[in-house]
mmCIF file of N, CA and C in Angstrom:
data_model
loop_
_atom_site.group_PDB
_atom_site.id
_atom_site.type_symbol
_atom_site.label_atom_id
_atom_site.label_comp_id
_atom_site.label_asym_id
_atom_site.label_seq_id
_atom_site.Cartn_x
_atom_site.Cartn_y
_atom_site.Cartn_z
ATOM 1 N N MET A 1 -7.474 -15.661 6.131
ATOM 2 C CA MET A 1 -7.447 -14.222 5.941
ATOM 3 C C MET A 1 -5.993 -13.748 5.965
ATOM 4 N N ILE A 2 -5.701 -12.837 5.083
ATOM 5 C CA ILE A 2 -4.387 -12.218 5.019
ATOM 6 C C ILE A 2 -4.488 -10.863 5.701
ATOM 7 N N ARG A 3 -3.577 -10.607 6.633
ATOM 8 C CA ARG A 3 -3.512 -9.286 7.267
ATOM 9 C C ARG A 3 -2.242 -8.608 6.775
ATOM 10 N N ILE A 4 -2.407 -7.378 6.307
ATOM 11 C CA ILE A 4 -1.283 -6.623 5.772
ATOM 12 C C ILE A 4 -1.171 -5.305 6.531
ATOM 13 N N PHE A 5 0.014 -5.032 7.035
ATOM 14 C CA PHE A 5 0.307 -3.782 7.724
ATOM 15 C C PHE A 5 1.312 -3.024 6.858
ATOM 16 N N VAL A 6 0.977 -1.792 6.480
ATOM 17 C CA VAL A 6 1.857 -1.020 5.606
ATOM 18 C C VAL A 6 2.079 0.380 6.165
ATOM 19 N N ASP A 7 3.244 0.926 5.848
ATOM 20 C CA ASP A 7 3.537 2.305 6.204
ATOM 21 C C ASP A 7 4.570 2.842 5.227
ATOM 22 N N GLY A 8 4.514 4.124 5.013
ATOM 23 C CA GLY A 8 5.483 4.792 4.159
ATOM 24 C C GLY A 8 5.795 6.146 4.749
ATOM 25 N N ALA A 9 7.014 6.606 4.525
ATOM 26 C CA ALA A 9 7.409 7.903 5.077
ATOM 27 C C ALA A 9 8.529 8.496 4.232
ATOM 28 N N SER A 10 8.648 9.819 4.329
ATOM 29 C CA SER A 10 9.758 10.490 3.671
ATOM 30 C C SER A 10 10.362 11.498 4.634
ATOM 31 N N LYS A 11 11.634 11.734 4.457
ATOM 32 C CA LYS A 11 12.324 12.708 5.292
ATOM 33 C C LYS A 11 12.121 14.083 4.678
ATOM 34 N N GLY A 12 11.407 14.931 5.375
ATOM 35 C CA GLY A 12 11.161 16.277 4.876
ATOM 36 C C GLY A 12 9.967 16.382 3.948
ATOM 37 N N ASN A 13 9.194 15.334 3.835
ATOM 38 C CA ASN A 13 8.007 15.271 2.978
ATOM 39 C C ASN A 13 8.275 15.843 1.588
ATOM 40 N N GLY A 14 9.080 15.104 0.919
ATOM 41 C CA GLY A 14 9.560 15.459 -0.388
ATOM 42 C C GLY A 14 11.049 15.173 -0.406
ATOM 43 N N GLY A 15 11.404 14.111 0.275
ATOM 44 C CA GLY A 15 12.803 13.732 0.400
ATOM 45 C C GLY A 15 12.979 12.240 0.259
ATOM 46 N N HIS A 16 14.072 11.740 0.810
ATOM 47 C CA HIS A 16 14.337 10.306 0.773
ATOM 48 C C HIS A 16 13.181 9.579 1.454
ATOM 49 N N ALA A 17 12.695 8.511 0.805
ATOM 50 C CA ALA A 17 11.498 7.837 1.317
ATOM 51 C C ALA A 17 11.695 6.333 1.374
ATOM 52 N N GLY A 18 10.916 5.720 2.253
ATOM 53 C CA GLY A 18 10.960 4.267 2.381
ATOM 54 C C GLY A 18 9.602 3.724 2.749
ATOM 55 N N ILE A 19 9.482 2.409 2.605
ATOM 56 C CA ILE A 19 8.232 1.731 2.947
ATOM 57 C C ILE A 19 8.527 0.548 3.853
ATOM 58 N N GLY A 20 7.526 0.189 4.644
ATOM 59 C CA GLY A 20 7.597 -0.991 5.495
ATOM 60 C C GLY A 20 6.313 -1.786 5.346
ATOM 61 N N ILE A 21 6.471 -3.107 5.266
ATOM 62 C CA ILE A 21 5.321 -3.991 5.047
ATOM 63 C C ILE A 21 5.464 -5.209 5.938
ATOM 64 N N VAL A 22 4.363 -5.614 6.559
ATOM 65 C CA VAL A 22 4.285 -6.889 7.262
ATOM 66 C C VAL A 22 3.045 -7.604 6.743
ATOM 67 N N ILE A 23 3.245 -8.807 6.211
ATOM 68 C CA ILE A 23 2.144 -9.620 5.699
ATOM 69 C C ILE A 23 2.029 -10.851 6.580
ATOM 70 N N CYS A 24 0.846 -11.052 7.154
ATOM 71 C CA CYS A 24 0.597 -12.204 8.039
ATOM 72 C C CYS A 24 -0.411 -13.128 7.373
ATOM 73 N N LEU A 25 0.004 -14.385 7.150
ATOM 74 C CA LEU A 25 -0.909 -15.346 6.554
ATOM 75 C C LEU A 25 -0.597 -16.744 7.060
ATOM 76 N N ASN A 26 -1.608 -17.402 7.567
ATOM 77 C CA ASN A 26 -1.501 -18.778 8.037
ATOM 78 C C ASN A 26 -0.303 -19.006 8.947
ATOM 79 N N GLY A 27 -0.084 -18.118 9.900
ATOM 80 C CA GLY A 27 1.020 -18.254 10.833
ATOM 81 C C GLY A 27 2.368 -17.857 10.265
ATOM 82 N N ARG A 28 2.393 -17.457 9.043
ATOM 83 C CA ARG A 28 3.630 -17.041 8.370
ATOM 84 C C ARG A 28 3.683 -15.513 8.358
ATOM 85 N N VAL A 29 4.855 -14.960 8.592
ATOM 86 C CA VAL A 29 5.018 -13.508 8.591
ATOM 87 C C VAL A 29 6.103 -13.139 7.587
ATOM 88 N N ILE A 30 5.753 -12.230 6.692
ATOM 89 C CA ILE A 30 6.691 -11.733 5.692
ATOM 90 C C ILE A 30 6.913 -10.256 5.985
ATOM 91 N N LYS A 31 8.178 -9.867 6.149
ATOM 92 C CA LYS A 31 8.509 -8.472 6.425
ATOM 93 C C LYS A 31 9.331 -7.918 5.267
ATOM 94 N N VAL A 32 8.981 -6.719 4.861
ATOM 95 C CA VAL A 32 9.686 -6.058 3.755
ATOM 96 C C VAL A 32 9.931 -4.616 4.135
ATOM 97 N N LYS A 33 11.141 -4.154 3.872
ATOM 98 C CA LYS A 33 11.425 -2.728 3.983
ATOM 99 C C LYS A 33 12.253 -2.356 2.764
ATOM 100 N N GLU A 34 11.880 -1.233 2.154
ATOM 101 C CA GLU A 34 12.542 -0.822 0.918
ATOM 102 C C GLU A 34 12.717 0.688 0.882
ATOM 103 N N TYR A 35 13.835 1.100 0.348
ATOM 104 C CA TYR A 35 14.062 2.508 0.028
ATOM 105 C C TYR A 35 13.439 2.728 -1.344
ATOM 106 N N ILE A 36 12.637 3.786 -1.499
ATOM 107 C CA ILE A 36 11.961 4.016 -2.783
ATOM 108 C C ILE A 36 12.434 5.284 -3.487
ATOM 109 N N GLY A 37 13.481 5.903 -2.975
ATOM 110 C CA GLY A 37 13.998 7.116 -3.613
ATOM 111 C C GLY A 37 13.356 8.366 -3.052
ATOM 112 N N MET A 38 13.286 9.380 -3.869
ATOM 113 C CA MET A 38 12.715 10.657 -3.457
ATOM 114 C C MET A 38 11.198 10.620 -3.686
ATOM 115 N N ALA A 39 10.451 10.943 -2.646
ATOM 116 C CA ALA A 39 8.989 10.899 -2.746
ATOM 117 C C ALA A 39 8.382 11.675 -1.582
ATOM 118 N N THR A 40 7.095 11.955 -1.698
ATOM 119 C CA THR A 40 6.358 12.571 -0.593
ATOM 120 C C THR A 40 5.866 11.463 0.343
ATOM 121 N N ASN A 41 5.386 11.869 1.510
ATOM 122 C CA ASN A 41 4.812 10.898 2.447
ATOM 123 C C ASN A 41 3.648 10.146 1.815
ATOM 124 N N ASN A 42 2.780 10.868 1.109
ATOM 125 C CA ASN A 42 1.606 10.220 0.520
ATOM 126 C C ASN A 42 1.990 9.224 -0.570
ATOM 127 N N VAL A 43 2.956 9.568 -1.396
ATOM 128 C CA VAL A 43 3.425 8.623 -2.415
ATOM 129 C C VAL A 43 4.013 7.390 -1.733
ATOM 130 N N ALA A 44 4.761 7.590 -0.654
ATOM 131 C CA ALA A 44 5.336 6.456 0.073
ATOM 132 C C ALA A 44 4.242 5.555 0.656
ATOM 133 N N GLU A 45 3.196 6.156 1.210
ATOM 134 C CA GLU A 45 2.088 5.363 1.768
ATOM 135 C C GLU A 45 1.412 4.537 0.672
ATOM 136 N N TYR A 46 1.103 5.160 -0.446
ATOM 137 C CA TYR A 46 0.484 4.446 -1.569
ATOM 138 C C TYR A 46 1.411 3.355 -2.103
ATOM 139 N N THR A 47 2.693 3.666 -2.206
ATOM 140 C CA THR A 47 3.659 2.703 -2.723
ATOM 141 C C THR A 47 3.757 1.488 -1.813
ATOM 142 N N ALA A 48 3.686 1.699 -0.512
ATOM 143 C CA ALA A 48 3.717 0.577 0.432
ATOM 144 C C ALA A 48 2.524 -0.350 0.208
ATOM 145 N N LEU A 49 1.350 0.229 0.040
ATOM 146 C CA LEU A 49 0.148 -0.570 -0.211
ATOM 147 C C LEU A 49 0.268 -1.334 -1.523
ATOM 148 N N LYS A 50 0.687 -0.638 -2.559
ATOM 149 C CA LYS A 50 0.825 -1.272 -3.873
ATOM 150 C C LYS A 50 1.828 -2.413 -3.818
ATOM 151 N N ARG A 51 2.973 -2.177 -3.200
ATOM 152 C CA ARG A 51 4.016 -3.215 -3.133
ATOM 153 C C ARG A 51 3.534 -4.429 -2.336
ATOM 154 N N ALA A 52 2.813 -4.195 -1.254
ATOM 155 C CA ALA A 52 2.291 -5.306 -0.448
ATOM 156 C C ALA A 52 1.356 -6.182 -1.275
ATOM 157 N N LEU A 53 0.479 -5.552 -2.044
ATOM 158 C CA LEU A 53 -0.459 -6.317 -2.865
ATOM 159 C C LEU A 53 0.249 -7.023 -4.023
ATOM 160 N N GLU A 54 1.307 -6.422 -4.531
ATOM 161 C CA GLU A 54 2.113 -7.090 -5.556
ATOM 162 C C GLU A 54 2.764 -8.350 -4.984
ATOM 163 N N ILE A 55 3.258 -8.258 -3.752
ATOM 164 C CA ILE A 55 3.887 -9.419 -3.112
ATOM 165 C C ILE A 55 2.882 -10.542 -2.941
ATOM 166 N N VAL A 56 1.685 -10.219 -2.465
ATOM 167 C CA VAL A 56 0.637 -11.231 -2.299
ATOM 168 C C VAL A 56 0.329 -11.890 -3.646
ATOM 169 N N THR A 57 0.250 -11.087 -4.699
ATOM 170 C CA THR A 57 -0.018 -11.612 -6.041
ATOM 171 C C THR A 57 1.128 -12.493 -6.520
ATOM 172 N N GLU A 58 2.375 -12.036 -6.324
ATOM 173 C CA GLU A 58 3.554 -12.797 -6.749
ATOM 174 C C GLU A 58 3.640 -14.148 -6.044
ATOM 175 N N LEU A 59 3.204 -14.194 -4.797
ATOM 176 C CA LEU A 59 3.243 -15.438 -4.036
ATOM 177 C C LEU A 59 2.147 -16.412 -4.468
ATOM 178 N N GLY A 60 1.229 -15.938 -5.290
ATOM 179 C CA GLY A 60 0.158 -16.795 -5.778
ATOM 180 C C GLY A 60 -0.795 -17.246 -4.686
ATOM 181 N N ILE A 61 -0.980 -16.407 -3.702
ATOM 182 C CA ILE A 61 -1.840 -16.754 -2.575
ATOM 183 C C ILE A 61 -3.291 -16.789 -3.046
ATOM 184 N N GLU A 62 -3.951 -17.890 -2.779
ATOM 185 C CA GLU A 62 -5.334 -18.085 -3.232
ATOM 186 C C GLU A 62 -6.346 -17.336 -2.372
ATOM 187 N N ASP A 63 -6.057 -17.199 -1.083
ATOM 188 C CA ASP A 63 -6.989 -16.526 -0.170
ATOM 189 C C ASP A 63 -7.055 -15.058 -0.549
ATOM 190 N N ARG A 64 -8.186 -14.614 -1.054
ATOM 191 C CA ARG A 64 -8.330 -13.224 -1.481
ATOM 192 C C ARG A 64 -9.016 -12.373 -0.415
ATOM 193 N N THR A 65 -9.165 -12.912 0.808
ATOM 194 C CA THR A 65 -9.705 -12.120 1.903
ATOM 195 C C THR A 65 -8.528 -11.392 2.543
ATOM 196 N N ILE A 66 -8.455 -10.094 2.296
ATOM 197 C CA ILE A 66 -7.323 -9.300 2.752
ATOM 198 C C ILE A 66 -7.831 -8.171 3.635
ATOM 199 N N LYS A 67 -7.183 -8.000 4.770
ATOM 200 C CA LYS A 67 -7.476 -6.879 5.659
ATOM 201 C C LYS A 67 -6.203 -6.047 5.748
ATOM 202 N N VAL A 68 -6.318 -4.779 5.357
ATOM 203 C CA VAL A 68 -5.157 -3.893 5.321
ATOM 204 C C VAL A 68 -5.232 -2.900 6.470
ATOM 205 N N PHE A 69 -4.100 -2.709 7.131
ATOM 206 C CA PHE A 69 -3.991 -1.747 8.223
ATOM 207 C C PHE A 69 -2.952 -0.703 7.826
ATOM 208 N N MET A 70 -3.359 0.567 7.872
ATOM 209 C CA MET A 70 -2.421 1.653 7.589
ATOM 210 C C MET A 70 -2.862 2.909 8.317
ATOM 211 N N ASP A 71 -1.932 3.834 8.508
ATOM 212 C CA ASP A 71 -2.246 5.031 9.284
ATOM 213 C C ASP A 71 -2.480 6.272 8.430
ATOM 214 N N SER A 72 -2.527 6.123 7.135
ATOM 215 C CA SER A 72 -2.733 7.275 6.258
ATOM 216 C C SER A 72 -4.221 7.501 6.008
ATOM 217 N N GLU A 73 -4.774 8.512 6.666
ATOM 218 C CA GLU A 73 -6.193 8.822 6.473
ATOM 219 C C GLU A 73 -6.469 9.144 5.007
ATOM 220 N N LEU A 74 -5.552 9.882 4.370
ATOM 221 C CA LEU A 74 -5.762 10.266 2.973
ATOM 222 C C LEU A 74 -5.886 9.039 2.080
ATOM 223 N N VAL A 75 -4.955 8.119 2.181
ATOM 224 C CA VAL A 75 -4.979 6.935 1.315
ATOM 225 C C VAL A 75 -6.217 6.088 1.597
ATOM 226 N N VAL A 76 -6.520 5.874 2.853
ATOM 227 C CA VAL A 76 -7.696 5.069 3.204
ATOM 228 C C VAL A 76 -8.959 5.695 2.625
ATOM 229 N N ARG A 77 -9.129 6.988 2.803
ATOM 230 C CA ARG A 77 -10.347 7.646 2.301
ATOM 231 C C ARG A 77 -10.389 7.712 0.785
ATOM 232 N N GLN A 78 -9.229 7.836 0.155
ATOM 233 C CA GLN A 78 -9.220 7.815 -1.307
ATOM 234 C C GLN A 78 -9.544 6.421 -1.826
ATOM 235 N N MET A 79 -9.044 5.387 -1.178
ATOM 236 C CA MET A 79 -9.336 4.026 -1.606
ATOM 237 C C MET A 79 -10.810 3.681 -1.390
ATOM 238 N N ARG A 80 -11.437 4.317 -0.423
ATOM 239 C CA ARG A 80 -12.877 4.117 -0.175
ATOM 240 C C ARG A 80 -13.735 5.042 -1.029
ATOM 241 N N ASN A 81 -13.110 5.819 -1.879
ATOM 242 C CA ASN A 81 -13.792 6.813 -2.729
ATOM 243 C C ASN A 81 -14.504 7.888 -1.916
ATOM 244 N N GLU A 82 -14.016 8.165 -0.720
ATOM 245 C CA GLU A 82 -14.562 9.246 0.099
ATOM 246 C C GLU A 82 -13.890 10.569 -0.240
ATOM 247 N N TYR A 83 -12.639 10.502 -0.702
ATOM 248 C CA TYR A 83 -11.893 11.678 -1.160
ATOM 249 C C TYR A 83 -11.504 11.444 -2.606
ATOM 250 N N ALA A 84 -11.495 12.512 -3.384
ATOM 251 C CA ALA A 84 -11.015 12.423 -4.761
ATOM 252 C C ALA A 84 -9.487 12.346 -4.765
ATOM 253 N N VAL A 85 -8.952 11.699 -5.781
ATOM 254 C CA VAL A 85 -7.503 11.635 -5.963
ATOM 255 C C VAL A 85 -7.150 12.706 -6.991
ATOM 256 N N ARG A 86 -6.596 13.802 -6.530
ATOM 257 C CA ARG A 86 -6.309 14.932 -7.423
ATOM 258 C C ARG A 86 -4.845 15.013 -7.830
ATOM 259 N N ASP A 87 -3.961 14.553 -6.975
ATOM 260 C CA ASP A 87 -2.534 14.620 -7.262
ATOM 261 C C ASP A 87 -2.173 13.615 -8.361
ATOM 262 N N PRO A 88 -1.493 14.045 -9.426
ATOM 263 C CA PRO A 88 -1.179 13.135 -10.542
ATOM 264 C C PRO A 88 -0.338 11.923 -10.132
ATOM 265 N N ASP A 89 0.613 12.123 -9.221
ATOM 266 C CA ASP A 89 1.442 10.993 -8.778
ATOM 267 C C ASP A 89 0.604 9.962 -8.021
ATOM 268 N N LEU A 90 -0.294 10.452 -7.167
ATOM 269 C CA LEU A 90 -1.163 9.541 -6.418
ATOM 270 C C LEU A 90 -2.181 8.887 -7.336
ATOM 271 N N ALA A 91 -2.657 9.628 -8.319
ATOM 272 C CA ALA A 91 -3.636 9.074 -9.262
ATOM 273 C C ALA A 91 -3.036 7.896 -10.027
ATOM 274 N N LYS A 92 -1.770 7.991 -10.404
ATOM 275 C CA LYS A 92 -1.101 6.904 -11.131
ATOM 276 C C LYS A 92 -1.041 5.645 -10.266
ATOM 277 N N ILE A 93 -0.631 5.808 -9.019
ATOM 278 C CA ILE A 93 -0.534 4.642 -8.131
ATOM 279 C C ILE A 93 -1.925 4.096 -7.828
ATOM 280 N N SER A 94 -2.884 4.973 -7.602
ATOM 281 C CA SER A 94 -4.255 4.554 -7.343
ATOM 282 C C SER A 94 -4.798 3.743 -8.520
ATOM 283 N N HIS A 95 -4.519 4.202 -9.728
ATOM 284 C CA HIS A 95 -4.930 3.472 -10.927
ATOM 285 C C HIS A 95 -4.277 2.086 -10.967
ATOM 286 N N ASP A 96 -2.986 2.022 -10.636
ATOM 287 C CA ASP A 96 -2.281 0.734 -10.606
ATOM 288 C C ASP A 96 -2.935 -0.227 -9.610
ATOM 289 N N LEU A 97 -3.430 0.311 -8.501
ATOM 290 C CA LEU A 97 -4.095 -0.526 -7.501
ATOM 291 C C LEU A 97 -5.402 -1.105 -8.044
ATOM 292 N N THR A 98 -6.113 -0.341 -8.853
ATOM 293 C CA THR A 98 -7.354 -0.870 -9.430
ATOM 294 C C THR A 98 -7.054 -2.008 -10.392
ATOM 295 N N ILE A 99 -5.897 -1.967 -11.030
ATOM 296 C CA ILE A 99 -5.496 -3.069 -11.922
ATOM 297 C C ILE A 99 -5.260 -4.340 -11.099
ATOM 298 N N LEU A 100 -4.842 -4.170 -9.844
ATOM 299 C CA LEU A 100 -4.654 -5.336 -8.964
ATOM 300 C C LEU A 100 -5.991 -5.830 -8.405
ATOM 301 N N HIS A 101 -7.091 -5.280 -8.890
ATOM 302 C CA HIS A 101 -8.459 -5.715 -8.553
ATOM 303 C C HIS A 101 -8.829 -5.432 -7.103
ATOM 304 N N LEU A 102 -8.532 -4.242 -6.651
ATOM 305 C CA LEU A 102 -8.979 -3.840 -5.313
ATOM 306 C C LEU A 102 -10.388 -3.336 -5.389
#
């Protein structure tokens, strides 16, 4: 099982933003932190999730059992289809995630 911990934040919620990712697999830990430019908190949270899944895909990891941990209620509920994705920026990232076969 792959465990992924993601977080994203922006200064001023519409300012400089960054993401943090920790991927745990088979005793191996991969840590990533990236500046993503100007973004909202929600865009940063979605971007962290997307980037984490891109990394797993790039590594060619065969184990497709993934457990994701994040603190964004909005992103979690939108990914579970409990909330609609109305914001165009979030809709684009959400669509990209479906291409990654979530």
